Short mmCIF file of C-alpha atoms in Angstrom, two decimals:
data_model
loop_
_atom_site.label_atom_id
_atom_site.label_comp_id
_atom_site.label_asym_id
_atom_site.label_seq_id
_atom_site.Cartn_x
_atom_site.Cartn_y
_atom_site.Cartn_z
CA UNK B 220 97.74 157.08 151.12
CA UNK B 221 95.06 155.16 149.19
CA UNK B 222 94.96 156.26 145.39
CA UNK B 223 91.44 157.49 145.48
CA UNK B 224 92.29 159.92 148.41
CA UNK B 225 95.32 160.90 146.47
CA UNK B 226 93.45 161.71 143.28
CA UNK B 227 91.01 163.91 145.11
CA UNK B 228 93.77 165.76 147.15
CA UNK B 229 95.97 166.56 144.11
CA UNK B 230 93.01 167.88 142.01
CA UNK B 231 93.32 171.59 142.93
CA UNK B 232 96.85 171.52 142.31
CA UNK B 233 96.50 169.93 139.08
CA UNK B 234 94.08 172.67 137.89
CA UNK B 235 96.32 175.43 138.81
CA UNK B 236 99.00 173.89 136.86
CA UNK B 237 96.85 174.26 133.78
CA UNK B 238 97.03 177.16 131.30
CA UNK B 239 93.61 176.45 130.02
CA UNK B 240 90.67 176.78 132.53
CA UNK B 241 87.50 176.76 130.62
CA UNK B 242 86.81 173.02 131.58
CA UNK B 243 87.43 173.79 135.24
CA UNK B 244 83.71 173.18 136.24
CA UNK B 245 83.38 170.06 133.97
CA UNK B 246 86.61 168.81 135.67
CA UNK B 247 85.20 169.32 139.25
CA UNK B 248 82.00 167.65 138.39
CA UNK B 249 83.83 164.65 136.90
CA UNK B 250 85.96 164.48 139.95
CA UNK B 251 83.05 164.47 142.27
CA UNK B 252 81.27 161.69 140.13
CA UNK B 253 84.52 159.78 140.55
CA UNK B 254 84.66 160.26 144.23
CA UNK B 255 81.06 158.94 144.53
CA UNK B 256 81.65 155.86 142.25
CA UNK B 257 85.23 154.90 143.59
CA UNK B 258 87.36 152.56 141.69
CA UNK B 259 85.40 149.42 140.48
CA UNK B 260 85.64 146.29 142.48
CA UNK B 261 84.96 142.63 141.80
CA UNK B 262 81.42 143.14 143.25
CA UNK B 263 80.71 145.29 140.11
CA UNK B 264 79.51 143.07 137.48
CA UNK B 265 81.60 144.67 134.81
CA UNK B 266 84.86 143.98 136.89
CA UNK B 267 83.70 140.64 138.16
CA UNK B 268 86.72 138.83 136.79
CA UNK B 269 89.35 141.81 137.01
CA UNK B 270 90.72 142.76 140.45
CA UNK B 271 92.19 146.28 140.40
CA UNK B 272 93.61 146.18 144.04
CA UNK B 273 96.98 145.75 142.69
CA UNK B 274 96.79 149.04 140.89
CA UNK B 275 94.77 151.11 143.23
CA UNK B 276 96.84 150.17 146.54
CA UNK B 277 99.77 151.85 144.87
CA UNK B 278 100.60 155.77 145.05
CA UNK B 279 101.61 157.67 142.09
CA UNK B 280 103.12 160.90 140.95
CA UNK B 281 100.60 163.19 139.04
CA UNK B 282 103.17 165.65 137.84
CA UNK B 283 105.69 163.43 135.74
CA UNK B 284 109.06 164.98 135.13
CA UNK B 285 109.55 166.32 131.45
CA UNK B 286 113.18 165.76 131.20
CA UNK B 287 113.99 162.62 129.26
CA UNK B 288 117.34 161.21 127.55
CA UNK B 289 115.68 158.84 124.96
CA UNK B 290 118.48 157.83 122.52
CA UNK B 291 117.68 157.62 118.85
CA UNK B 292 118.75 153.91 118.91
CA UNK B 293 116.10 153.36 121.65
CA UNK B 294 113.62 155.22 119.75
CA UNK B 295 114.37 153.34 116.43
CA UNK B 296 113.74 149.92 118.33
CA UNK B 297 110.23 150.96 118.75
CA UNK B 298 109.32 151.66 115.05
CA UNK B 299 107.84 149.10 112.90
CA UNK B 300 110.03 149.77 109.90
CA UNK B 301 107.78 152.49 108.95
CA UNK B 302 110.02 155.05 107.07
CA UNK B 303 107.04 155.95 104.86
CA UNK B 304 104.88 156.62 107.90
CA UNK B 305 104.14 159.89 109.93
CA UNK B 306 104.58 159.48 113.80
CA UNK B 307 103.95 161.66 116.72
CA UNK B 308 105.93 161.26 119.81
CA UNK B 309 104.89 162.08 123.30
CA UNK B 310 107.63 161.71 126.00
CA UNK B 311 106.55 162.07 129.75
CA UNK B 312 103.34 163.41 128.49
CA UNK B 313 104.84 166.31 126.36
CA UNK B 314 104.75 166.43 122.50
CA UNK B 315 108.30 166.31 121.11
CA UNK B 316 108.35 167.76 117.72
CA UNK B 317 112.00 166.89 117.20
CA UNK B 318 111.36 163.17 117.68
CA UNK B 319 108.07 163.38 115.66
CA UNK B 320 107.71 163.32 111.80
CA UNK B 321 104.48 164.85 110.67
CA UNK B 322 104.03 165.55 106.86
CA UNK B 323 100.31 165.32 106.83
CA UNK B 324 98.73 168.42 105.23
CA UNK B 325 95.29 169.97 104.94
CA UNK B 326 94.24 168.53 108.45
CA UNK B 327 93.99 170.03 111.91
CA UNK B 328 96.46 168.37 114.20
CA UNK B 329 97.28 169.74 117.67
CA UNK B 330 98.46 168.07 120.96
CA UNK B 331 95.60 167.97 123.28
CA UNK B 332 97.13 170.33 125.82
CA UNK B 333 97.67 172.92 122.98
CA UNK B 334 94.18 172.46 121.42
CA UNK B 335 92.69 173.30 124.85
CA UNK B 336 94.69 176.67 124.84
CA UNK B 337 93.87 177.40 121.31
CA UNK B 338 90.65 179.77 121.32
CA UNK B 339 89.76 178.88 117.79
CA UNK B 340 89.42 175.22 118.67
CA UNK B 341 87.12 176.14 121.58
CA UNK B 342 83.99 175.60 119.47
CA UNK B 343 85.25 172.25 118.13
CA UNK B 344 85.89 171.03 121.53
CA UNK B 345 82.55 171.91 122.91
CA UNK B 346 80.74 170.25 119.96
CA UNK B 347 82.81 166.86 120.27
CA UNK B 348 84.77 166.65 123.49
CA UNK B 349 83.33 164.37 126.08
CA UNK B 350 80.04 163.93 124.13
CA UNK B 351 80.21 160.05 123.45
CA UNK B 352 82.48 159.07 126.38
CA UNK B 353 80.61 157.41 129.28
CA UNK B 354 79.44 159.70 131.92
CA UNK B 355 78.84 156.93 134.26
CA UNK B 356 82.14 155.01 134.50
CA UNK B 357 84.77 155.80 137.14
CA UNK B 358 87.83 155.74 134.88
CA UNK B 359 86.33 158.01 132.19
CA UNK B 360 85.21 160.51 134.87
CA UNK B 361 88.87 160.36 136.37
CA UNK B 362 90.22 161.03 132.81
CA UNK B 363 88.07 164.06 132.32
CA UNK B 364 89.17 165.41 135.86
CA UNK B 365 92.87 165.01 135.08
CA UNK B 366 93.27 164.86 131.13
CA UNK B 367 96.08 166.74 129.73
CA UNK B 368 98.10 164.78 127.42
CA UNK B 369 97.25 163.15 123.85
CA UNK B 370 96.22 164.65 120.60
CA UNK B 371 93.51 166.06 118.56
CA UNK B 372 93.14 165.34 114.90
CA UNK B 373 90.41 166.58 112.42
CA UNK B 374 90.51 165.20 108.85
CA UNK B 375 88.33 167.39 106.61
CA UNK B 376 85.89 166.39 104.10
CA UNK B 377 87.29 164.10 101.28
CA UNK B 378 90.89 164.28 102.51
CA UNK B 379 92.52 160.94 102.29
CA UNK B 380 95.59 160.50 104.57
CA UNK B 381 97.90 158.07 102.53
CA UNK B 382 100.36 157.59 105.25
CA UNK B 383 99.43 155.66 108.60
CA UNK B 384 100.24 157.80 111.52
CA UNK B 385 101.88 156.05 114.50
CA UNK B 386 101.36 157.69 117.88
CA UNK B 387 104.02 156.95 120.60
CA UNK B 388 103.31 157.35 124.31
CA UNK B 389 106.83 157.00 126.16
CA UNK B 390 107.54 157.53 129.99
CA UNK B 391 111.17 157.62 131.03
CA UNK B 392 113.20 159.08 133.89
CA UNK B 393 110.58 158.72 136.36
CA UNK B 394 111.69 158.05 139.86
CA UNK B 395 108.25 157.20 141.24
CA UNK B 396 105.34 155.46 139.97
CA UNK B 397 103.49 157.83 137.59
CA UNK B 398 99.97 158.40 136.48
CA UNK B 399 99.12 159.56 133.05
CA UNK B 400 95.61 160.47 131.75
CA UNK B 401 95.70 160.64 128.02
CA UNK B 402 93.02 161.92 125.91
CA UNK B 403 92.46 161.57 122.20
CA UNK B 404 90.01 163.02 119.84
CA UNK B 405 89.68 161.96 116.30
CA UNK B 406 87.34 163.58 113.82
CA UNK B 407 86.81 162.00 110.19
CA UNK B 408 84.61 164.18 108.11
CA UNK B 409 82.54 162.95 105.18
CA UNK B 410 84.51 160.87 102.58
CA UNK B 411 87.90 161.22 104.47
CA UNK B 412 90.20 158.35 105.53
CA UNK B 413 92.90 157.94 108.01
CA UNK B 414 94.77 155.07 109.76
CA UNK B 415 96.21 155.40 113.32
CA UNK B 416 98.56 153.16 115.39
CA UNK B 417 98.79 153.84 119.02
CA UNK B 418 101.42 152.26 121.36
CA UNK B 419 102.70 152.80 124.98
CA UNK B 420 106.21 152.36 126.17
CA UNK B 421 107.60 152.50 129.85
CA UNK B 422 111.50 152.72 129.94
CA UNK B 423 111.56 152.73 133.83
CA UNK B 424 111.45 149.86 136.37
CA UNK B 425 108.99 152.18 138.29
CA UNK B 426 105.04 151.45 137.60
CA UNK B 427 103.14 153.48 135.19
CA UNK B 428 99.39 153.61 135.13
CA UNK B 429 97.66 155.02 132.04
CA UNK B 430 94.19 155.77 132.02
CA UNK B 431 93.27 156.62 128.46
CA UNK B 432 90.02 157.90 126.68
CA UNK B 433 89.54 158.13 123.00
CA UNK B 434 86.69 159.52 121.09
CA UNK B 435 86.32 158.77 117.31
CA UNK B 436 83.74 160.45 115.09
CA UNK B 437 83.43 158.99 111.63
CA UNK B 438 81.14 160.62 109.08
CA UNK B 439 79.30 159.53 105.93
CA UNK B 440 81.42 157.38 103.52
CA UNK B 441 84.50 157.89 105.86
CA UNK B 442 86.87 155.45 106.91
CA UNK B 443 88.90 155.29 110.26
CA UNK B 444 91.17 152.67 111.48
CA UNK B 445 92.78 152.53 114.88
CA UNK B 446 95.24 149.85 115.75
CA UNK B 447 96.33 149.44 119.39
CA UNK B 448 99.60 147.76 119.82
CA UNK B 449 99.91 146.84 123.31
CA UNK B 450 103.53 145.33 124.11
CA UNK B 451 104.83 147.26 127.19
CA UNK B 452 106.83 145.94 130.01
CA UNK B 453 105.47 144.20 133.40
CA UNK B 454 105.55 147.44 135.30
CA UNK B 455 102.59 148.91 133.29
CA UNK B 456 98.93 149.25 133.73
CA UNK B 457 96.70 150.37 131.01
CA UNK B 458 93.13 151.22 131.19
CA UNK B 459 91.86 152.15 127.79
CA UNK B 460 88.32 153.36 126.79
CA UNK B 461 87.63 153.86 123.29
CA UNK B 462 84.27 155.25 122.13
CA UNK B 463 83.42 155.45 118.32
CA UNK B 464 80.35 157.03 116.85
CA UNK B 465 79.68 156.36 113.10
CA UNK B 466 77.32 158.15 110.62
CA UNK B 467 75.66 156.59 107.79
CA UNK B 468 77.83 154.54 105.20
CA UNK B 469 80.89 154.74 107.30
CA UNK B 470 83.62 152.09 108.21
CA UNK B 471 85.36 151.96 111.69
CA UNK B 472 87.98 149.39 112.66
CA UNK B 473 89.67 149.03 116.08
CA UNK B 474 92.22 146.22 116.24
CA UNK B 475 93.80 145.40 119.55
CA UNK B 476 96.89 143.48 119.85
CA UNK B 477 97.91 142.79 123.59
CA UNK B 478 101.45 141.10 124.00
CA UNK B 479 102.55 143.03 127.11
CA UNK B 480 101.74 144.93 130.37
CA UNK B 481 100.96 143.69 133.92
CA UNK B 482 97.32 144.50 133.63
CA UNK B 483 95.45 145.79 130.48
CA UNK B 484 91.71 146.58 130.43
CA UNK B 485 90.20 147.59 126.94
CA UNK B 486 86.78 148.96 126.97
CA UNK B 487 85.45 149.52 123.45
CA UNK B 488 82.18 151.09 122.60
CA UNK B 489 80.72 151.63 119.14
CA UNK B 490 77.64 153.72 118.55
CA UNK B 491 75.73 153.48 115.26
CA UNK B 492 74.10 156.71 114.18
CA UNK B 493 72.84 155.86 110.66
CA UNK B 494 72.25 152.93 108.16
CA UNK B 495 74.70 150.84 106.11
CA UNK B 496 77.46 151.19 108.89
CA UNK B 497 80.36 148.59 109.12
CA UNK B 498 82.20 148.25 112.27
CA UNK B 499 85.01 145.86 112.85
CA UNK B 500 86.75 144.82 116.08
CA UNK B 501 89.55 142.33 116.06
CA UNK B 502 91.99 141.31 118.74
CA UNK B 503 94.85 139.05 119.50
CA UNK B 504 96.09 138.55 123.09
CA UNK B 505 99.10 136.43 124.06
CA UNK B 506 100.35 136.63 127.47
CA UNK B 507 102.09 134.70 130.22
CA UNK B 508 103.47 134.65 133.67
CA UNK B 509 100.84 136.51 135.94
CA UNK B 510 99.57 139.16 133.23
CA UNK B 511 96.03 139.88 132.80
CA UNK B 512 94.23 141.36 129.64
CA UNK B 513 90.53 142.24 129.84
CA UNK B 514 88.51 143.01 126.66
CA UNK B 515 85.09 144.58 127.08
CA UNK B 516 83.27 145.49 123.85
CA UNK B 517 79.88 146.75 123.16
CA UNK B 518 78.02 147.61 119.84
CA UNK B 519 74.93 149.46 119.70
CA UNK B 520 72.94 148.91 116.52
CA UNK B 521 70.48 151.75 116.44
CA UNK B 522 69.87 151.88 112.71
CA UNK B 523 68.70 149.21 110.23
CA UNK B 524 71.13 147.70 107.59
CA UNK B 525 74.27 147.69 109.66
CA UNK B 526 77.08 145.12 110.28
CA UNK B 527 79.48 144.52 113.04
CA UNK B 528 82.12 141.97 113.09
CA UNK B 529 84.11 140.92 116.48
CA UNK B 530 86.78 138.40 116.29
CA UNK B 531 89.01 137.99 119.27
CA UNK B 532 91.78 135.20 119.81
CA UNK B 533 93.52 134.57 123.06
CA UNK B 534 96.71 132.46 123.91
CA UNK B 535 97.49 132.12 127.57
CA UNK B 536 100.35 130.67 129.28
CA UNK B 537 101.90 130.41 132.80
CA UNK B 538 99.52 131.89 135.40
CA UNK B 539 98.06 134.41 132.85
CA UNK B 540 94.39 135.41 132.97
CA UNK B 541 92.16 136.54 130.04
CA UNK B 542 88.76 138.18 130.06
CA UNK B 543 86.36 138.64 127.30
CA UNK B 544 82.95 140.28 127.45
CA UNK B 545 81.28 141.13 124.13
CA UNK B 546 77.98 142.78 123.95
CA UNK B 547 75.76 143.40 120.85
CA UNK B 548 72.62 145.60 121.38
CA UNK B 549 70.03 145.71 118.70
CA UNK B 550 67.34 148.17 118.68
CA UNK B 551 63.73 147.29 117.52
CA UNK B 552 64.13 149.57 114.60
CA UNK B 553 67.51 148.03 113.52
CA UNK B 554 66.15 145.65 111.03
CA UNK B 555 68.38 143.68 108.78
CA UNK B 556 71.32 143.90 111.23
CA UNK B 557 74.12 141.54 110.75
CA UNK B 558 76.11 141.21 113.89
CA UNK B 559 79.01 138.45 114.35
CA UNK B 560 80.94 137.87 117.43
CA UNK B 561 83.42 135.32 118.26
CA UNK B 562 86.09 134.71 121.00
CA UNK B 563 88.42 131.68 120.81
CA UNK B 564 91.04 130.80 123.22
CA UNK B 565 93.84 128.33 123.71
CA UNK B 566 95.28 127.50 127.26
CA UNK B 567 98.93 126.49 127.14
CA UNK B 568 99.33 125.59 130.89
CA UNK B 569 97.27 124.50 133.81
CA UNK B 570 97.82 127.68 135.57
CA UNK B 571 96.38 129.84 132.69
CA UNK B 572 92.49 130.81 132.74
CA UNK B 573 90.03 132.63 130.68
CA UNK B 574 86.63 134.15 131.52
CA UNK B 575 84.53 134.69 128.42
CA UNK B 576 80.79 135.95 128.01
CA UNK B 577 79.52 136.87 124.57
CA UNK B 578 76.08 138.50 124.79
CA UNK B 579 73.29 139.53 122.40
CA UNK B 580 70.35 141.54 123.33
CA UNK B 581 68.12 141.75 120.31
CA UNK B 582 64.80 143.65 119.94
CA UNK B 583 64.30 143.39 116.21
CA UNK B 584 62.94 140.50 114.47
CA UNK B 585 64.52 140.35 111.04
CA UNK B 586 68.28 140.09 111.96
CA UNK B 587 71.23 137.84 111.40
CA UNK B 588 73.22 137.64 114.76
CA UNK B 589 75.64 135.04 116.03
CA UNK B 590 78.01 134.72 118.88
CA UNK B 591 80.16 132.01 120.35
CA UNK B 592 83.40 131.16 122.26
CA UNK B 593 85.71 128.37 122.73
CA UNK B 594 88.39 127.40 125.21
CA UNK B 595 90.67 124.55 124.61
CA UNK B 596 94.12 123.30 124.09
CA UNK B 597 96.11 122.50 120.77
CA UNK B 598 94.85 119.91 118.57
CA UNK B 599 97.00 116.70 119.24
CA UNK B 600 96.31 115.19 115.89
CA UNK B 601 97.59 118.26 114.11
CA UNK B 602 100.47 118.49 116.22
CA UNK B 603 101.34 114.94 115.62
CA UNK B 604 100.84 115.57 111.89
CA UNK B 605 103.54 118.35 111.79
CA UNK B 606 105.95 116.42 114.15
CA UNK B 607 105.88 113.47 111.90
CA UNK B 608 107.26 115.64 109.18
CA UNK B 609 110.23 116.54 110.96
CA UNK B 610 109.09 119.74 112.80
CA UNK B 611 110.09 120.13 116.40
CA UNK B 612 107.41 120.22 118.98
CA UNK B 613 108.15 124.00 119.78
CA UNK B 614 107.94 124.78 116.23
CA UNK B 615 104.87 122.78 115.66
CA UNK B 616 102.95 124.41 118.48
CA UNK B 617 103.99 127.99 117.16
CA UNK B 618 102.78 127.10 113.56
CA UNK B 619 99.37 125.99 114.88
CA UNK B 620 99.07 128.85 117.12
CA UNK B 621 100.05 131.32 114.52
CA UNK B 622 97.39 129.79 112.23
CA UNK B 623 94.95 130.11 115.10
CA UNK B 624 95.59 133.81 115.44
CA UNK B 625 95.97 134.73 111.92
CA UNK B 626 92.45 135.43 110.92
CA UNK B 627 92.25 138.23 113.38
CA UNK B 628 94.91 140.10 111.35
CA UNK B 629 93.26 139.72 107.99
CA UNK B 630 91.92 143.28 107.84
CA UNK B 631 95.23 144.97 108.50
CA UNK B 632 96.32 146.54 105.40
CA UNK B 633 99.61 148.18 106.90
CA UNK B 634 102.25 145.79 105.81
CA UNK B 635 104.93 146.74 108.45
CA UNK B 636 102.26 146.40 111.27
CA UNK B 637 101.23 143.13 109.86
CA UNK B 638 104.99 141.92 109.91
CA UNK B 639 105.48 143.31 113.40
CA UNK B 640 102.48 141.53 114.83
CA UNK B 641 103.77 138.30 113.06
CA UNK B 642 107.22 138.74 114.79
CA UNK B 643 105.79 139.51 118.21
CA UNK B 644 103.81 136.33 117.75
CA UNK B 645 106.93 134.28 117.02
CA UNK B 646 108.88 135.93 119.94
CA UNK B 647 106.23 135.40 122.33
CA UNK B 648 106.03 131.78 121.28
CA UNK B 649 109.72 131.46 121.85
CA UNK B 650 110.54 130.43 118.35
CA UNK B 651 112.45 131.79 115.27
CA UNK B 652 110.23 131.33 112.36
CA UNK B 653 109.85 133.31 109.09
CA UNK B 654 106.15 133.90 108.32
#
């Protein structure tokens, strides 16, 4: 059975499995929208370079088994060495408190499923939930129809969370291909600050499809950082949709580090709702074999005196395929906008490819906006310079590639995360170098 028909057929059973029913009508409407839209194909402009047939022609289990046998050793290997972090662990969709460590105080934190069941949070959900996520995209409607897993976090006014929070999504003991629809809601009130790290891990040889939607609300003088560490195995598909709405004088960062997964699609949408806003989007992609990573970004400059910065670096080997489509929209009232967008790529083999398309749509006349992209290979003169000093070809390539990717890590102020990214870069490049 085709996945679309399977989704429609399983929906009633999914609704019956829920304890919370106040979203039933919204879920049914979203399912109908998804049914009308269908999965995107290469005929759709936004998916022109990304073929989803590999995903959509498989069948999946919509009700993952909850039982797991994750060992402490297996779980410890996923950590970044973050003894001073907090972490939240979901296994097969369920929040596991015994594996989690949550010391944060003065905040509202709940699993998404529990928050939907909690009557006192109903008003908050009605105010925020699904208000900035796209109502017109197939995957966001599919997520609304089936969302159950994930977390809700509200950081009150002037509360600064000193410890980063690492959220783990783990799938294990699934005998069939499994489909997860995760949903995250982060609200950072005025003057508050929080940093989140998100990672997904499949321990099985069966395929996992994760369709994730995250909504981030950053209020005046607040700071929200969200780091996506994508380093899963070759039997995983990830469709990630992140929407961030910022109020005046706020700062929001989304960093995306894509090192693994068979097919990864990152949709990132920033909405400016005030002046003096700063938005940062950085990405590093290093993939090989027949992997695909697709970054689609959009920043909506709707008010004056705001800045956005996009810096994406890609390294592609084997038959890997990268896609970058970055958009910046500047409204006619958004004078004094400063928008920077850059995508640089290195191809290490003849079979690797990248489709890149930075775009600007500017309706204001007093702005400073720039965009650009490059696609090339390693500089032969620089390579010769290093080799002439006794460095092997492989190590010389790794040093140049690390330097190439390094500036996309400059705004990471979590040292264990920065060290992890450096180690993954070295590992992917096949060398043992201390950075």
